[in-house]
Amino acid sequence: MWDETKYLADHLHEVPVLILACIEDDGRSDDFARGATIYPSVQNMLLAARGLGLGSCLTTRHRKHEAEIKEMLGIPENVHIASMLPLGFPADGAKYGPTRRRPASEVTYYERWGDT
């Protein structure tokens, strides 16, 4: 996974569309709960992109340079960039297709961790 992360960082300037999912700090919720309100919509965007044949992923790689990004785009101080979604058609030869997941019975536990 590190190789893919590094590749994304090295090629981010080539991505045709970058969506920044932002959330305003209203002073009412703490940092832990703040993101809970935006990530369901981020997931919906990822699912919609996939349904349209577009590639995307949720990344927080921007965090290292968030202040510079906010200044460049005029994002107010009280607005946080929760995630970044690079969006585009998969490159020729890229692995893209149906996903494979472990059966829910292997990762669903009852009453105690590990009890399937």
Tab-separated table of C-alpha atoms in Angstrom:
chain	number	residue	atom	x	y	z
A	1	MET	CA	0.000	0.000	0.000
A	2	TRP	CA	2.912	2.373	0.646
A	3	ASP	CA	3.913	2.164	-3.043
A	4	GLU	CA	0.424	3.268	-4.113
A	5	THR	CA	0.424	6.117	-1.592
A	6	LYS	CA	3.797	7.347	-2.791
A	7	TYR	CA	2.689	7.075	-6.416
A	8	LEU	CA	-0.409	9.173	-5.684
A	9	ALA	CA	1.665	11.828	-3.919
A	10	ASP	CA	4.202	11.947	-6.756
A	11	HIS	CA	1.519	12.199	-9.457
A	12	LEU	CA	-1.141	14.314	-7.752
A	13	HIS	CA	-0.452	17.188	-10.151
A	14	GLU	CA	-1.639	14.944	-13.023
A	15	VAL	CA	-5.079	14.242	-11.543
A	16	PRO	CA	-7.785	15.959	-13.643
A	17	VAL	CA	-10.132	16.686	-10.712
A	18	LEU	CA	-9.471	17.099	-6.995
A	19	ILE	CA	-12.460	17.322	-4.679
A	20	LEU	CA	-11.773	18.804	-1.261
A	21	ALA	CA	-14.426	17.815	1.261
A	22	CYS	CA	-14.496	20.682	3.752
A	23	ILE	CA	-16.255	21.138	7.038
A	24	GLU	CA	-16.856	24.350	8.928
A	25	ASP	CA	-15.848	24.529	12.572
A	26	ASP	CA	-18.955	25.874	14.234
A	27	GLY	CA	-17.438	25.660	17.702
A	28	ARG	CA	-20.100	23.192	18.853
A	29	SER	CA	-18.406	19.840	18.261
A	30	ASP	CA	-14.974	18.603	19.175
A	31	ASP	CA	-12.383	17.465	16.624
A	32	PHE	CA	-13.273	13.792	17.074
A	33	ALA	CA	-16.954	14.199	16.187
A	34	ARG	CA	-16.545	16.860	13.515
A	35	GLY	CA	-15.565	14.481	10.709
A	36	ALA	CA	-18.454	12.136	11.422
A	37	THR	CA	-20.803	14.498	9.639
A	38	ILE	CA	-18.914	14.663	6.349
A	39	TYR	CA	-17.542	11.180	5.734
A	40	PRO	CA	-20.912	9.637	4.770
A	41	SER	CA	-21.138	12.149	1.903
A	42	VAL	CA	-17.534	11.398	0.928
A	43	GLN	CA	-18.426	7.699	0.769
A	44	ASN	CA	-21.424	8.516	-1.439
A	45	MET	CA	-19.151	10.452	-3.809
A	46	LEU	CA	-16.754	7.489	-3.969
A	47	LEU	CA	-19.622	5.099	-4.742
A	48	ALA	CA	-21.039	7.429	-7.399
A	49	ALA	CA	-17.619	7.793	-9.026
A	50	ARG	CA	-17.183	4.033	-9.095
A	51	GLY	CA	-20.628	3.620	-10.653
A	52	LEU	CA	-19.608	6.030	-13.420
A	53	GLY	CA	-16.382	4.134	-14.117
A	54	LEU	CA	-14.189	6.766	-12.467
A	55	GLY	CA	-11.329	6.011	-10.143
A	56	SER	CA	-11.030	7.764	-6.806
A	57	CYS	CA	-9.897	7.249	-3.242
A	58	LEU	CA	-10.154	9.046	0.055
A	59	THR	CA	-6.844	10.546	1.078
A	60	THR	CA	-5.658	12.904	3.781
A	61	ARG	CA	-2.303	13.442	2.085
A	62	HIS	CA	-3.111	17.162	1.895
A	63	ARG	CA	-2.851	17.563	5.685
A	64	LYS	CA	0.886	18.192	5.510
A	65	HIS	CA	0.257	21.287	3.369
A	66	GLU	CA	-3.237	22.275	4.501
A	67	ALA	CA	-2.344	25.855	5.460
A	68	GLU	CA	-0.820	26.510	2.024
A	69	ILE	CA	-3.770	24.911	0.217
A	70	LYS	CA	-6.263	26.946	2.235
A	71	GLU	CA	-4.396	30.163	1.485
A	72	MET	CA	-4.122	29.363	-2.234
A	73	LEU	CA	-7.857	28.559	-2.517
A	74	GLY	CA	-9.117	31.238	-0.128
A	75	ILE	CA	-10.567	28.714	2.329
A	76	PRO	CA	-11.388	30.469	5.638
A	77	GLU	CA	-9.489	29.620	8.822
A	78	ASN	CA	-12.550	28.073	10.486
A	79	VAL	CA	-13.003	25.587	7.621
A	80	HIS	CA	-11.080	22.318	7.705
A	81	ILE	CA	-10.280	20.123	4.725
A	82	ALA	CA	-11.508	16.741	5.946
A	83	SER	CA	-10.399	14.752	2.925
A	84	MET	CA	-9.222	14.989	-0.625
A	85	LEU	CA	-10.644	12.890	-3.453
A	86	PRO	CA	-8.549	12.661	-6.610
A	87	LEU	CA	-10.934	11.795	-9.435
A	88	GLY	CA	-10.373	10.552	-12.966
A	89	PHE	CA	-10.628	7.660	-15.363
A	90	PRO	CA	-8.294	4.771	-14.513
A	91	ALA	CA	-5.062	4.683	-16.516
A	92	ASP	CA	-4.706	2.106	-19.266
A	93	GLY	CA	-3.589	-1.170	-17.745
A	94	ALA	CA	-4.586	-0.154	-14.210
A	95	LYS	CA	-6.175	-2.797	-12.017
A	96	TYR	CA	-9.799	-1.745	-12.019
A	97	GLY	CA	-12.839	-3.929	-11.810
A	98	PRO	CA	-15.012	-5.738	-9.325
A	99	THR	CA	-13.698	-5.596	-5.799
A	100	ARG	CA	-13.165	-8.691	-3.716
A	101	ARG	CA	-14.051	-8.706	-0.074
A	102	ARG	CA	-13.858	-11.250	2.665
A	103	PRO	CA	-17.232	-12.721	3.592
A	104	ALA	CA	-19.000	-10.749	6.320
A	105	SER	CA	-19.033	-13.905	8.453
A	106	GLU	CA	-15.225	-13.686	8.712
A	107	VAL	CA	-15.190	-10.123	10.006
A	108	THR	CA	-18.419	-9.900	12.004
A	109	TYR	CA	-18.038	-10.622	15.698
A	110	TYR	CA	-20.772	-11.241	18.265
A	111	GLU	CA	-20.591	-10.150	21.888
A	112	ARG	CA	-16.746	-10.288	21.989
A	113	TRP	CA	-13.926	-9.596	19.569
A	114	GLY	CA	-13.126	-12.767	17.651
A	115	ASP	CA	-16.436	-14.545	18.343
A	116	THR	CA	-17.935	-15.312	14.936
